[in-house]
CSV table of C-alpha atoms in Angstrom, one decimal:
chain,number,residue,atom,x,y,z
J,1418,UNK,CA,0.0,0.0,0.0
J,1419,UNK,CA,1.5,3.4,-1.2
J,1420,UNK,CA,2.2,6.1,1.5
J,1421,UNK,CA,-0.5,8.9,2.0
J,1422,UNK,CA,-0.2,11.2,-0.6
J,1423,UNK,CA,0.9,15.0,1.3
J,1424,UNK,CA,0.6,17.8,-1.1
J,1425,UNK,CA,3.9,19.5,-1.3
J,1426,UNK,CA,2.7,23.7,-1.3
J,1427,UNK,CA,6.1,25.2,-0.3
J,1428,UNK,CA,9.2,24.5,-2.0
J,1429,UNK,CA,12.8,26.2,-2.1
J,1430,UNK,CA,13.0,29.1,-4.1
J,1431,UNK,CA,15.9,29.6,-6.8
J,1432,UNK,CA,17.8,32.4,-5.1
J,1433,UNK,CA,18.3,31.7,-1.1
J,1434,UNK,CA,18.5,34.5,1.2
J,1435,UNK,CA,20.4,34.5,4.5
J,1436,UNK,CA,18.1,36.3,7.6
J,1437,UNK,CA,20.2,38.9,9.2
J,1438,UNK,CA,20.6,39.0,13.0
J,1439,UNK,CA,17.5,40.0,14.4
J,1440,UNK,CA,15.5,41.2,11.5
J,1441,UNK,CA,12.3,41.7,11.3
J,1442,UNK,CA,9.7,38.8,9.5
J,1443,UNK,CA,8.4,41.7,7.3
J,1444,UNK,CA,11.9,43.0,6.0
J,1445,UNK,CA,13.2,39.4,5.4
J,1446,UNK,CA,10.1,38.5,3.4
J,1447,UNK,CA,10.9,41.7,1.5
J,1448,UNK,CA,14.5,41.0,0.6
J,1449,UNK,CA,13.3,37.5,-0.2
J,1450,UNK,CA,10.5,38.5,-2.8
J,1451,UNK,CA,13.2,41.2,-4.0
J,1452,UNK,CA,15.6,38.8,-4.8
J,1453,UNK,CA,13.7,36.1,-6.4
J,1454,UNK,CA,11.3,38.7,-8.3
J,1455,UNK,CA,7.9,38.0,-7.0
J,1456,UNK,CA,5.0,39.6,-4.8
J,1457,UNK,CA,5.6,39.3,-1.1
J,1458,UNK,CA,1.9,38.0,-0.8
J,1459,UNK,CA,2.8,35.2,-3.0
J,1460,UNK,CA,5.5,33.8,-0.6
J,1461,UNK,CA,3.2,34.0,2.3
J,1462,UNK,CA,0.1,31.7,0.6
J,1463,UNK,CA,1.4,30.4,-2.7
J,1464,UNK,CA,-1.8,28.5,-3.2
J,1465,UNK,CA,-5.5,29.8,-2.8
J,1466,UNK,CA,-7.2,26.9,-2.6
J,1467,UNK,CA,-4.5,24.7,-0.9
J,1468,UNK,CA,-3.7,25.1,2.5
J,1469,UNK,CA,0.0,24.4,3.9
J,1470,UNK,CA,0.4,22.2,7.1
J,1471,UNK,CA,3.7,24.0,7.8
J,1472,UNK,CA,4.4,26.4,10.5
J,1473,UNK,CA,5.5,30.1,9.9
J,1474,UNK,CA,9.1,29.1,10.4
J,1475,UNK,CA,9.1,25.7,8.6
J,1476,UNK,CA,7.8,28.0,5.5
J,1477,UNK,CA,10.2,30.3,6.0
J,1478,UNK,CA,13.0,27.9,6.2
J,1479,UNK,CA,12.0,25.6,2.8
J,1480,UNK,CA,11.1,29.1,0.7
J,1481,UNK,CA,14.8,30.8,1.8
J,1482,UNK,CA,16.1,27.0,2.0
J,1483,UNK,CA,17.8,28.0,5.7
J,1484,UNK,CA,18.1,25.4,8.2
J,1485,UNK,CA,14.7,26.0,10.5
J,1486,UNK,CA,17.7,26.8,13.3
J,1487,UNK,CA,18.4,29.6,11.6
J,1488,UNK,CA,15.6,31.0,11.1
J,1489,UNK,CA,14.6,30.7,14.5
J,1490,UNK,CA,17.9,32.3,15.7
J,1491,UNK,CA,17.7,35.3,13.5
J,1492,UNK,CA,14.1,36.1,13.2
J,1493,UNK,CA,12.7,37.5,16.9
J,1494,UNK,CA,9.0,36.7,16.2
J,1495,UNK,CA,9.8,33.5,17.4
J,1496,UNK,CA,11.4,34.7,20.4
J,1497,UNK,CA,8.0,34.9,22.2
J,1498,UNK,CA,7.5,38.6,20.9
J,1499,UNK,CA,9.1,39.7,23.8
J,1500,UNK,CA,11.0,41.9,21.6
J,1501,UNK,CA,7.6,43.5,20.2
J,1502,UNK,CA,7.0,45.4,24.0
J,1503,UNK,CA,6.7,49.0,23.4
J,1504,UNK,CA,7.6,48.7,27.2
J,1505,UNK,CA,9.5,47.0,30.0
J,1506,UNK,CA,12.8,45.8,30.7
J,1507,UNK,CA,13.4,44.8,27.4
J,1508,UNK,CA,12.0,47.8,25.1
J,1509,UNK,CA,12.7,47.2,21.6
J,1510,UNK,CA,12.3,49.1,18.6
J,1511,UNK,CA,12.6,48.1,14.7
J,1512,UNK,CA,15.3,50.4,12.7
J,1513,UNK,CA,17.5,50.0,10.4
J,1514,UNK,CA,20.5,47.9,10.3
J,1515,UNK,CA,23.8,49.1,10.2
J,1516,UNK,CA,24.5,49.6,6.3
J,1517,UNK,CA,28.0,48.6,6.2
J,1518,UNK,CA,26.8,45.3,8.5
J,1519,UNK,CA,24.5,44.8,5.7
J,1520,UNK,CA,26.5,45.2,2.8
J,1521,UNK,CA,29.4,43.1,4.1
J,1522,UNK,CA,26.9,40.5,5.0
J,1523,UNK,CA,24.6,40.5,1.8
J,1524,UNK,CA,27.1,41.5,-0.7
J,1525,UNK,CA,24.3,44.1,-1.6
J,1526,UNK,CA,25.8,48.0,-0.2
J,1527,UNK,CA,22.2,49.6,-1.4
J,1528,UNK,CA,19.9,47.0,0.3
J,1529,UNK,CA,18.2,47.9,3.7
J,1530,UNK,CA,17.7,45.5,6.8
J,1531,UNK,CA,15.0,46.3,9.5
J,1532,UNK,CA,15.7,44.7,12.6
J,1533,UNK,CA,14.7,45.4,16.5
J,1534,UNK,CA,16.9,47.4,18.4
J,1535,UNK,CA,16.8,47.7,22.1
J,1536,UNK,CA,14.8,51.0,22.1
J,1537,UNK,CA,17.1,52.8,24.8
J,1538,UNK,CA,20.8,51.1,24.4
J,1539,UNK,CA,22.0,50.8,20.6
J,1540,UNK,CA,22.8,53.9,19.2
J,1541,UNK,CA,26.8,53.1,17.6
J,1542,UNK,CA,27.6,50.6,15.8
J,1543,UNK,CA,31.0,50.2,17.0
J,1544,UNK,CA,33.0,47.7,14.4
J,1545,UNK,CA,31.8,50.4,11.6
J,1546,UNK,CA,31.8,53.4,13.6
J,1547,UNK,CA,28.3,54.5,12.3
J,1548,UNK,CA,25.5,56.4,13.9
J,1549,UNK,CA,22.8,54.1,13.7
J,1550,UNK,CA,20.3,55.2,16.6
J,1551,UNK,CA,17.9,57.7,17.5
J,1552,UNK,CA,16.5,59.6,14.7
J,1553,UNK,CA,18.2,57.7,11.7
J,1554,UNK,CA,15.1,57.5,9.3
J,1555,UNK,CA,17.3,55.5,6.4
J,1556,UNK,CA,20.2,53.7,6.0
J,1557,UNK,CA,21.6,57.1,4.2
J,1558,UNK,CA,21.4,58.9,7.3
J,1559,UNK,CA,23.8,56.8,9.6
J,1560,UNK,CA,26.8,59.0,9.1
J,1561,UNK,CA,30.4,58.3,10.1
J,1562,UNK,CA,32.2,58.3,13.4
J,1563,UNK,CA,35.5,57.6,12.5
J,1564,UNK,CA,36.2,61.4,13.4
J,1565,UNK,CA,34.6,61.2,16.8
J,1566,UNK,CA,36.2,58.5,18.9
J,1567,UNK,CA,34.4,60.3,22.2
J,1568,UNK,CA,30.9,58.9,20.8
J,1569,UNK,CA,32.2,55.4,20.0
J,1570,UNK,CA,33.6,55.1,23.6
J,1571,UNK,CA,30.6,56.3,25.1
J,1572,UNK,CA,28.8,53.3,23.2
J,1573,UNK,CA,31.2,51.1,24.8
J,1574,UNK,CA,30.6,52.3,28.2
J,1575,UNK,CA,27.0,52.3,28.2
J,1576,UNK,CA,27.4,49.1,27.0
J,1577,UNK,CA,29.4,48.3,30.2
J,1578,UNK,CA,27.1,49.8,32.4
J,1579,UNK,CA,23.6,47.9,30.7
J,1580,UNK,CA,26.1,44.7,31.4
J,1581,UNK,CA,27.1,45.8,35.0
J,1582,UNK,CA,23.4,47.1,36.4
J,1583,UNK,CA,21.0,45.7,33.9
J,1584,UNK,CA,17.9,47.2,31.6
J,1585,UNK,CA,15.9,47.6,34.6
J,1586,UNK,CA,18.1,50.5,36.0
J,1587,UNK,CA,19.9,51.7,32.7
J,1588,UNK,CA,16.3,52.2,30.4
J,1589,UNK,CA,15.7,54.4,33.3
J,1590,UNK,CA,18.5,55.8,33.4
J,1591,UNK,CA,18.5,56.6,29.9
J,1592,UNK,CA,15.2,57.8,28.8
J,1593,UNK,CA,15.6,60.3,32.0
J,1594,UNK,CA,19.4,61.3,31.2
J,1595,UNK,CA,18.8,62.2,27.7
J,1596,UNK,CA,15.2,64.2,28.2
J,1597,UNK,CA,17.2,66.3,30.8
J,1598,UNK,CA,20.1,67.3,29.2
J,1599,UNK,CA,17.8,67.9,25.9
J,1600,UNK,CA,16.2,70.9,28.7
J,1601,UNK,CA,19.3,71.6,30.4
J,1602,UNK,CA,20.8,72.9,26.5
J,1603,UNK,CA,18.0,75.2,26.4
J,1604,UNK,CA,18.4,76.5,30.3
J,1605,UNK,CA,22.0,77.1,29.2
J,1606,UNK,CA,24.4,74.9,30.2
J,1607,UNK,CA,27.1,74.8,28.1
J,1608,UNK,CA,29.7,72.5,27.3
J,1609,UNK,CA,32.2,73.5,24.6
J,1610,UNK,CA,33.2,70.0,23.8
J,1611,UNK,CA,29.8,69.3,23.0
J,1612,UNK,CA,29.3,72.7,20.7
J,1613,UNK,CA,32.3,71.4,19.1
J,1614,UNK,CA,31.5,68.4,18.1
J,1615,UNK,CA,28.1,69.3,16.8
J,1616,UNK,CA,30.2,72.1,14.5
J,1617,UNK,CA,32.2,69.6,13.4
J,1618,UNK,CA,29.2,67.2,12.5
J,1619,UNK,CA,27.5,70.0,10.4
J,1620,UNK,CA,30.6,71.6,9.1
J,1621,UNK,CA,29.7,75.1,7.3
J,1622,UNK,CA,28.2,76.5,5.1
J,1623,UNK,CA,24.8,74.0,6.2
J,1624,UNK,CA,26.1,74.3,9.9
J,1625,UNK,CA,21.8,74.4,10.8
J,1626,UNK,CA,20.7,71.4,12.4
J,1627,UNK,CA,17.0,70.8,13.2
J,1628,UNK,CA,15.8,69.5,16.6
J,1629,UNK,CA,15.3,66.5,15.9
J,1630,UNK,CA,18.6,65.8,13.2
J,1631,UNK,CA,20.6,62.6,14.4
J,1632,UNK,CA,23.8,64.7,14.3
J,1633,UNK,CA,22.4,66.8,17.4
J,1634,UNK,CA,21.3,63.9,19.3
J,1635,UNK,CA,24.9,62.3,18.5
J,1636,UNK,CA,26.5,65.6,19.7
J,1637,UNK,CA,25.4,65.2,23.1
J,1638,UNK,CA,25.2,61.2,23.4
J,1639,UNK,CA,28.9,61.3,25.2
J,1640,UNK,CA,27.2,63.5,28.3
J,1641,UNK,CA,24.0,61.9,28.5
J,1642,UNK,CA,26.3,58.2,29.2
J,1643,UNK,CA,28.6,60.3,32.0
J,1644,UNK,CA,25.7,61.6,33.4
J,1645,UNK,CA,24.1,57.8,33.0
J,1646,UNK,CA,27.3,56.4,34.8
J,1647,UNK,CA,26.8,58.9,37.6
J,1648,UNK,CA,23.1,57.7,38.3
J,1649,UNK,CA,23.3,54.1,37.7
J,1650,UNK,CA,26.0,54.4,41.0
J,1651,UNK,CA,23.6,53.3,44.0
J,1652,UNK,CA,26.3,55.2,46.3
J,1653,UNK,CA,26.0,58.7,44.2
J,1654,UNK,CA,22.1,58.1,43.6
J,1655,UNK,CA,21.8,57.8,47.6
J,1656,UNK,CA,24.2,61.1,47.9
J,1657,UNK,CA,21.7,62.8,45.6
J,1658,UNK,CA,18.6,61.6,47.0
J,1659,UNK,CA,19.5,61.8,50.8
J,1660,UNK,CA,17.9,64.6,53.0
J,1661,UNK,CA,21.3,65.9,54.5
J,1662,UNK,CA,22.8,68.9,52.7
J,1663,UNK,CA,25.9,68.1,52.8
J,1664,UNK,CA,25.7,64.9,51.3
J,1665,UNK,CA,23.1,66.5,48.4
J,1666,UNK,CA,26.0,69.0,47.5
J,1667,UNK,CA,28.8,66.5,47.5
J,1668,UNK,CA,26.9,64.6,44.6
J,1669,UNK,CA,26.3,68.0,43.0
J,1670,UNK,CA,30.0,68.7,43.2
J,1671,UNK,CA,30.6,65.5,41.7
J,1672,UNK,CA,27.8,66.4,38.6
J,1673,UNK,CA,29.6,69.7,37.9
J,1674,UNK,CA,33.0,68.5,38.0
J,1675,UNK,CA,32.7,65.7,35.6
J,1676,UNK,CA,30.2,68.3,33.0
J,1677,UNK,CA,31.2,71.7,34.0
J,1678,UNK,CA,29.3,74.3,32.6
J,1679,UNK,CA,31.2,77.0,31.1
J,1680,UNK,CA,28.3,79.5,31.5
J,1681,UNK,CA,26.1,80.9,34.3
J,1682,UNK,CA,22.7,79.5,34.2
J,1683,UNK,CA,20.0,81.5,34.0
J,1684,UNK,CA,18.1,82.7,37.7
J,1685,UNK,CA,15.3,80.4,37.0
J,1686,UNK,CA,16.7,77.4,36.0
J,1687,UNK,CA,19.1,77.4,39.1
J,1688,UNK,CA,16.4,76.1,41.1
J,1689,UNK,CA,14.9,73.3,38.3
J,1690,UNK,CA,18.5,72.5,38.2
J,1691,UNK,CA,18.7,71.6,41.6
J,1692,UNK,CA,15.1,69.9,41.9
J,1693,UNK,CA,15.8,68.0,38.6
J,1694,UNK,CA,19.0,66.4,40.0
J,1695,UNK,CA,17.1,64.6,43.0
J,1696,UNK,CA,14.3,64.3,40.7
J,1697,UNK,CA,16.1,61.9,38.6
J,1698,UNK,CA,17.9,60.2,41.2
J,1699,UNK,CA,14.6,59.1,42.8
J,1700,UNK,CA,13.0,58.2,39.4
J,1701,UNK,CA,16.0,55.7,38.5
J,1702,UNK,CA,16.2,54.4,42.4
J,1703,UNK,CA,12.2,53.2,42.0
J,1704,UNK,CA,13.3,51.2,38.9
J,1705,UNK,CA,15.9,49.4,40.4
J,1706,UNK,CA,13.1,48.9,43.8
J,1707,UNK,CA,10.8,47.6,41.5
J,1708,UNK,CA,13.3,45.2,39.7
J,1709,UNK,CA,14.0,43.4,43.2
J,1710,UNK,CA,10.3,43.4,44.0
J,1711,UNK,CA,9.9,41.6,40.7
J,1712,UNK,CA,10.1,38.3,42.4
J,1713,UNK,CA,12.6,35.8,42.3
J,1714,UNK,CA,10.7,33.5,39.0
J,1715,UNK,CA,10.5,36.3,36.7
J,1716,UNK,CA,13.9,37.6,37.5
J,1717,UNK,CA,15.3,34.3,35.9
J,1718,UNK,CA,12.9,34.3,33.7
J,1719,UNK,CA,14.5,37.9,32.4
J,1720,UNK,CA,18.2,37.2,33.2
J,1721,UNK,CA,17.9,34.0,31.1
J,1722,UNK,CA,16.2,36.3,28.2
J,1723,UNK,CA,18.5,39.2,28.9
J,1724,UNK,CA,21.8,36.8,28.3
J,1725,UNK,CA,20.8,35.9,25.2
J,1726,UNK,CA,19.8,39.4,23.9
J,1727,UNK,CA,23.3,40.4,25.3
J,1728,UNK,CA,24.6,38.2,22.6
J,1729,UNK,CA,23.6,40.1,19.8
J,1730,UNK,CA,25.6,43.6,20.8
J,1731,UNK,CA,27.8,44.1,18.0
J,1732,UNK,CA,31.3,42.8,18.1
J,1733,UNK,CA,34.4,44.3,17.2
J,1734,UNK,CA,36.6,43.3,14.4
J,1735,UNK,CA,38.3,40.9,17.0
J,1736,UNK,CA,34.9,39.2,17.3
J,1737,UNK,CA,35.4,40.4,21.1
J,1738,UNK,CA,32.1,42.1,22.6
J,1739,UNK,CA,32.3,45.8,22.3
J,1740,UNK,CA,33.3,46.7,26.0
């Protein structure tokens, strides 16, 4: 007796694509159909009247003819959506790719990747020295970084620091950091390293930058980690929380010395200034309260999750992690 005849629906295509590291389903189906010249609706139900009995990854794998392992690894809506939070310890956000990653990896330097991106932490790619974080609306707006060593090694230390006090403190620590020194520019605190660099970014004669340009944001990324570094310390967040004076202006001695300002502030922002440094200091000490209240379960649950998105921060050429 012959074997139960299984309708084959899904078969390997002519021109395999590789997935790239934590792309998202949409752009690999895109850069699938691209390659082998066909509708991306067609590669998601090639029949209309027969219906597959494969799962969404065994598809994927026999149409891109990648090992199912593969896709699994590279593809994070298998990875329990976790990456798909707008919110939590492990905020994500889909960007673009790195454009030299992708060309070296695809062989194709005009082809963009989407992938998810932790929504707070990438914002260098360090082996390339590209801007590739906030604001970047197309692969043609990561710009170069070769010139600017200060905002690679700030990558690298706020790298150290997610590593050292975890995404529960450091996305925190991060979405506060930035938002204040985005209204501490406008109170007046200068830094002439920072006015510097954002010269040298938008060299003359188109020296204007709009608010929300990458090249700004870039400009002050090395302050925002400092003053991240200075906060994620439990013994300089107690010093700027505590009630005693003393201690309070010890912690503010320690703020001004490692980002002096170079210019008066303004009467009324002396008194936001003060209120906004314990402000922030209480805001980021309740985050890493509510981290150890988060019981003991879903803390593995999250360090077990949190080691393997650790894995995919970009290496340098060494293939050591960017530290």
């Amino acid at each position: 007796m012959s074997a139960r005849f299984e309708p084959v629906v899904f078969r390997p295509l002519p021109r395999p694509v590789k997935p790239f590291p934590q792309e998202t389903e949409a752009s690999f189906l895109d850069r699938l159909a691209a390659a082998n010249a066909m509708p991306v609706r067609c590669l998601q139900q090639p029949s209309l009247w027969l219906p597959s009995r494969l799962d969404p990854t065994d598809q994927l794998s026999v149409l891109s003819g990648q090992p199912r392992t593969s896709i699994q690894h590279a593809i994070l809506r298998w990875e329990k959506q976790a990456w798909n939070l707008p919110q939590g310890p492990l905020a994500a956000t889909i960007r673009w790719a790195c454009r030299r990653c992708v060309a070296r990896r695809t062989g194709n330097p005009d082809q963009g990747v989407m992938v998810w991106m932790s929504k707070h932490h990438d914002q260098v790619c360090v082996p390339d020295r590209l801007w590739i974080g906030r604001a970047v609306e197309s692969p043609a707006l990561q710009f170069d970084l070769a010139d600017f060593p200060e905002i690679v090694a700030a990558q690298q230390r706020h790298y150290r620091l997610l590593r050292r006090h975890g995404p529960h403190v450091l996305n925190r620590c991060y979405a506060k950091c930035s938002l204040f020194w985005h209204v501490l520019m406008q109170h007046g605190y200068r830094i002439s390293e920072r006015s510097q660099r954002l010269v040298r970014l938008q060299p003359r004669p188109a020296r204007s930058v709009r608010p929300w340009d990458p090249k700004r944001y870039a400009a002050v990324y090395p302050e925002i980690v400092t003053t991240m570094a200075l906060y994620a310390s439990p013994y300089w967040r107690r010093l700027a929380m505590s009630t005693d004076e003393e201690d309070f202006r010890a912690f503010h001695a320690e703020f001004t010395r490692r980002l002096p300002n170079e210019s008066p502030l303004r009467t009324t922002a002396k008194p936001w200034f003060i209120q906004q440094l314990r402000t922030i200091a209480h805001a980021i000490q309740d985050a890493a309260e509510q981290n150890v209240l988060a019981g003991d379960d879903a803390a593995k649950q999250l360090q077990a999750f949190w080691l393997r998105w650790m894995s995919h921060i970009p290496t340098s050429r060494t293939g050591r992690l960017a530290s």
